[in-house]
Amino acid sequence: MPNASSATPAVRPTTARVTRIAALLALVAVVLLFPSLAPDPFILSVGVVILSYAVLATSWNLVGGFTGYISLGHAAYSGLGGYATALLILRTGLDPWLALVAGGLIVALIAIPVGIASLRVRGASFVIVSIALVLILQLSFQSWATFTGGSGGLRVPRPFGPEVLRPEQHERFFYLHAALLALALLTWWAIERSRLGAGLKAIREDEDKAQALGVPTFAYKLTALVVSAFFTALGGGLYALWFGYLDPIFQFSILVGTYMVLMSLLGGVRSLFGPLLGAVVVGYAVEVFKSQYGDTQFHLVATGILLGLVVLFMPDGVIPALTSLVNRRRHAASIREVSAEDLAKQREEATP
Amino acid sequence: MTGDLFAQSLVLGILLGGLYALLAAGLTLYFGVMRVVMIAHSAFLILAAYLAWYFHETSGLDPLLSLVITVPLFFVVGYGMQRFLVSRLRPISLTTMSVLLTFAVALTIEGLLGFVWSGTQRRVQLDYSSASIELGGVSIAVVKLIAFALAAISLGALYLILRKTSFGRALRATTQHPEAARLVGIDTDRVAGLGFGLGLATAAIGGTALALDYTIYPSLHWHWIGPLMAIIVVGGLGSIPGAAIAALLLGVAASLLQVPLGTTWAQTVFYLALFVTLMIRPQGFFGGRLAQRF
């Protein structure tokens, strides 16, 4: 809401920009310094896991955040990425890093027919298809044991030689994950500023109107899904190289897809760093729950309750909630993104 | 495949299809009345199965008697879930957010089941557990017949409620046009709550039927949710007859394919049908004019 009593418009954007750049630099510094600050290899490995979650959540947000199409089955792409990378190394003797990229490209190709089928429907049907995709992959990878190793799992060869010790390996993978995360964030940032991004956001707010205005909705949605699948697959592949072991039950798990949604929603799907923030919170919580109550099913209850609370009370995420709080305090006159939802609410409030 | 084996698979397919039809009808009910996709339906199904098993373990009575408790209980829980959780969601994002919300409920139920009764596989042992009836070379397990009978009776009752009672008329009116229903004086919020309760009551019946015939464990609901979701999409979201037809057809198809392909690959028929439906007729094959928009 415009407010005349705010500070002069020339000053505030610059201070905001300076704060933003400072925050970004601080974030980069924390990530770069983390391996040398981590007291032991276990903490470092938790750091790798959280960065891996952050990659997946940011990749998920490339389609979920922009288009509003909620996919609960993105584990399909991360799992396929892991298996593609491992199988390429094992069956063709490809260099691990080439296998990783090739795996990502293969998964992006697979995402095209999947997208053509599933993006024809909206909302609920799309979510159902995404769930079905994970379930069908889990079934196939369990059954097709001669190719995938089946329920027995698949050992992924280590990309580094035996001279690289465990802590050092964690450290290398930490930076590799950080680099991939930076790439995914950069892609999100670039799309947000592009025509594609504007079109995708129009789809999120009102797909019919976007179509009527000439946005090639289907092509845009498909592009977003394929790019998202590509990054998700890279995330899954990199994780597989680090972890060294794949199992269909854990790779093609709805729970992994849920974590991606939960992280993105919690942090905020409309902001660049939302999924990253969500990954730090949820990823840390998940690791703690697993190490504390590993044998019980308590982590499921915790995830379930957290997801329920976020959906009910914070569907826009923490960042927008905090930003609006700060803005209200400052009486700021910033141009914020107004969604169709907000407008509808305003209209509702305006009419008695 | 020999004739006998074919007949056997066909009969088993129809019996299983009946159970699928009952559960899919519940799912369709939520969607029709409130545009809610209830992922937790199959989790409640497993919960009901556990309650039937626990009831049998502690009292020694027939697990079917637990229906006296679970049906009203689930009805109340469903009503409460609609009024206190689902109705809080914003209307504009209701459909997608309802998936996430009910998914959260499903995870919580699965976790609590594992927490209370552990992940151990459970099975109800009854005098008639292994009894079967021979009928023209086809042998049918009594428990499967009971499950089918329960499903048939419940579906019949559901049909009568929807067609013959004033509540049913109000429910159908709310499904077709909520605003118009409100204009003629229907309390749509209350109707939606009751509809949700009715849907969850079908999960109580289905779960008890399931407990008679299957080994149960907390994560079993994942095996059910996929086929059930496929059925309601193939049948056309929101259409109860569509769901019933799709359930029977796919149940029979899965059962027939099980002989040459094995159980796991036969399951994929549901997902295959789902993808084919989306490619050819995204609004579903039977009825279901609502589906594409949601």
Tab-separated table of N, CA, C and O in Angstrom, chain A residues 212-252:
chain	number	residue	atom	x	y	z
A	212	ALA	N	-4.995	-16.144	-22.177
A	212	ALA	CA	-5.766	-15.205	-22.991
A	212	ALA	C	-4.895	-14.022	-23.420
A	212	ALA	O	-5.096	-13.448	-24.488
A	213	LEU	N	-3.911	-13.674	-22.593
A	213	LEU	CA	-3.042	-12.535	-22.915
A	213	LEU	C	-1.910	-12.940	-23.850
A	213	LEU	O	-1.039	-12.146	-24.155
A	214	GLY	N	-1.891	-14.193	-24.266
A	214	GLY	CA	-0.907	-14.613	-25.253
A	214	GLY	C	0.351	-15.240	-24.682
A	214	GLY	O	1.331	-15.416	-25.402
A	215	VAL	N	0.354	-15.567	-23.395
A	215	VAL	CA	1.510	-16.264	-22.839
A	215	VAL	C	1.461	-17.717	-23.315
A	215	VAL	O	0.429	-18.366	-23.170
A	216	PRO	N	2.529	-18.215	-23.931
A	216	PRO	CA	2.531	-19.624	-24.344
A	216	PRO	C	2.652	-20.514	-23.112
A	216	PRO	O	3.737	-21.023	-22.799
A	217	THR	N	1.532	-20.677	-22.406
A	217	THR	CA	1.571	-21.273	-21.067
A	217	THR	C	2.193	-22.663	-21.064
A	217	THR	O	3.015	-22.972	-20.209
A	218	PHE	N	1.776	-23.484	-22.037
A	218	PHE	CA	2.247	-24.866	-21.990
A	218	PHE	C	3.762	-24.948	-22.168
A	218	PHE	O	4.452	-25.630	-21.427
A	219	ALA	N	4.273	-24.225	-23.166
A	219	ALA	CA	5.712	-24.246	-23.431
A	219	ALA	C	6.486	-23.717	-22.221
A	219	ALA	O	7.528	-24.260	-21.840
A	220	TYR	N	5.963	-22.662	-21.598
A	220	TYR	CA	6.627	-22.083	-20.431
A	220	TYR	C	6.663	-23.065	-19.270
A	220	TYR	O	7.701	-23.256	-18.622
A	221	LYS	N	5.508	-23.693	-18.998
A	221	LYS	CA	5.440	-24.643	-17.888
A	221	LYS	C	6.412	-25.790	-18.118
A	221	LYS	O	7.136	-26.216	-17.219
A	222	LEU	N	6.413	-26.273	-19.370
A	222	LEU	CA	7.282	-27.406	-19.696
A	222	LEU	C	8.748	-27.023	-19.524
A	222	LEU	O	9.544	-27.784	-18.957
A	223	THR	N	9.111	-25.816	-19.992
A	223	THR	CA	10.493	-25.353	-19.828
A	223	THR	C	10.876	-25.338	-18.356
A	223	THR	O	11.942	-25.847	-17.969
A	224	ALA	N	9.989	-24.768	-17.532
A	224	ALA	CA	10.298	-24.679	-16.108
A	224	ALA	C	10.487	-26.075	-15.522
A	224	ALA	O	11.426	-26.319	-14.750
A	225	LEU	N	9.603	-27.008	-15.906
A	225	LEU	CA	9.692	-28.357	-15.348
A	225	LEU	C	10.998	-29.032	-15.763
A	225	LEU	O	11.667	-29.678	-14.958
A	226	VAL	N	11.371	-28.864	-17.039
A	226	VAL	CA	12.576	-29.538	-17.533
A	226	VAL	C	13.829	-28.962	-16.852
A	226	VAL	O	14.715	-29.712	-16.419
A	227	VAL	N	13.890	-27.640	-16.730
A	227	VAL	CA	15.041	-27.028	-16.055
A	227	VAL	C	15.102	-27.497	-14.605
A	227	VAL	O	16.168	-27.861	-14.082
A	228	SER	N	13.928	-27.528	-13.969
A	228	SER	CA	13.871	-27.968	-12.578
A	228	SER	C	14.315	-29.420	-12.452
A	228	SER	O	15.089	-29.775	-11.550
A	229	ALA	N	13.852	-30.275	-13.364
A	229	ALA	CA	14.222	-31.691	-13.322
A	229	ALA	C	15.731	-31.849	-13.515
A	229	ALA	O	16.374	-32.679	-12.862
A	230	PHE	N	16.305	-31.035	-14.403
A	230	PHE	CA	17.739	-31.095	-14.666
A	230	PHE	C	18.541	-30.818	-13.393
A	230	PHE	O	19.423	-31.584	-13.007
A	231	PHE	N	18.189	-29.724	-12.706
A	231	PHE	CA	18.932	-29.387	-11.491
A	231	PHE	C	18.677	-30.395	-10.370
A	231	PHE	O	19.588	-30.734	-9.616
A	232	THR	N	17.419	-30.858	-10.279
A	232	THR	CA	17.121	-31.861	-9.257
A	232	THR	C	17.946	-33.121	-9.498
A	232	THR	O	18.477	-33.723	-8.561
A	233	ALA	N	18.067	-33.512	-10.779
A	233	ALA	CA	18.840	-34.710	-11.111
A	233	ALA	C	20.319	-34.520	-10.781
A	233	ALA	O	20.976	-35.426	-10.259
A	234	LEU	N	20.844	-33.323	-11.074
A	234	LEU	CA	22.245	-33.049	-10.715
A	234	LEU	C	22.426	-33.155	-9.202
A	234	LEU	O	23.420	-33.716	-8.718
A	235	GLY	N	21.452	-32.612	-8.469
A	235	GLY	CA	21.508	-32.702	-7.008
A	235	GLY	C	21.529	-34.157	-6.551
A	235	GLY	O	22.328	-34.544	-5.698
A	236	GLY	N	20.614	-34.960	-7.136
A	236	GLY	CA	20.550	-36.376	-6.779
A	236	GLY	C	21.824	-37.115	-7.156
A	236	GLY	O	22.326	-37.948	-6.397
A	237	GLY	N	22.369	-36.784	-8.328
A	237	GLY	CA	23.583	-37.453	-8.792
A	237	GLY	C	24.779	-37.124	-7.920
A	237	GLY	O	25.571	-38.004	-7.547
A	238	LEU	N	24.907	-35.849	-7.569
A	238	LEU	CA	26.036	-35.427	-6.731
A	238	LEU	C	25.956	-36.086	-5.358
A	238	LEU	O	26.960	-36.550	-4.804
A	239	TYR	N	24.730	-36.159	-4.841
A	239	TYR	CA	24.530	-36.803	-3.546
A	239	TYR	C	24.917	-38.278	-3.628
A	239	TYR	O	25.565	-38.814	-2.729
A	240	ALA	N	24.530	-38.913	-4.754
A	240	ALA	CA	24.843	-40.341	-4.931
A	240	ALA	C	26.361	-40.559	-4.954
A	240	ALA	O	26.870	-41.508	-4.348
A	241	LEU	N	27.079	-39.665	-5.643
A	241	LEU	CA	28.546	-39.786	-5.701
A	241	LEU	C	29.158	-39.648	-4.316
A	241	LEU	O	30.142	-40.302	-3.980
A	242	TRP	N	28.569	-38.771	-3.513
A	242	TRP	CA	29.103	-38.556	-2.167
A	242	TRP	C	28.757	-39.731	-1.255
A	242	TRP	O	29.603	-40.290	-0.571
A	243	PHE	N	27.459	-40.105	-1.272
A	243	PHE	CA	26.971	-41.111	-0.333
A	243	PHE	C	27.465	-42.497	-0.711
A	243	PHE	O	27.709	-43.337	0.157
A	244	GLY	N	27.594	-42.744	-2.030
A	244	GLY	CA	28.178	-44.005	-2.477
A	244	GLY	C	27.238	-45.193	-2.491
A	244	GLY	O	27.674	-46.323	-2.704
A	245	TYR	N	25.945	-44.971	-2.243
A	245	TYR	CA	25.029	-46.108	-2.195
A	245	TYR	C	23.618	-45.655	-2.546
A	245	TYR	O	23.170	-44.595	-2.099
A	246	LEU	N	22.927	-46.460	-3.368
A	246	LEU	CA	21.556	-46.118	-3.763
A	246	LEU	C	20.619	-47.268	-3.425
A	246	LEU	O	20.987	-48.429	-3.561
A	247	ASP	N	19.417	-46.927	-3.013
A	247	ASP	CA	18.422	-47.926	-2.628
A	247	ASP	C	17.066	-47.389	-3.090
A	247	ASP	O	16.723	-46.242	-2.784
A	248	PRO	N	16.308	-48.186	-3.869
A	248	PRO	CA	15.067	-47.646	-4.443
A	248	PRO	C	14.102	-47.085	-3.405
A	248	PRO	O	13.406	-46.102	-3.650
A	249	ILE	N	14.057	-47.707	-2.210
A	249	ILE	CA	13.103	-47.260	-1.190
A	249	ILE	C	13.407	-45.822	-0.759
A	249	ILE	O	12.504	-45.011	-0.572
A	250	PHE	N	14.702	-45.505	-0.621
A	250	PHE	CA	15.034	-44.166	-0.150
A	250	PHE	C	15.163	-43.164	-1.291
A	250	PHE	O	14.911	-41.981	-1.115
A	251	GLN	N	15.588	-43.648	-2.464
A	251	GLN	CA	15.736	-42.729	-3.590
A	251	GLN	C	14.388	-42.271	-4.121
A	251	GLN	O	14.184	-41.098	-4.390
A	252	PHE	N	13.468	-43.237	-4.296
A	252	PHE	CA	12.146	-42.888	-4.830
A	252	PHE	C	11.150	-42.861	-3.687
A	252	PHE	O	10.261	-43.700	-3.595
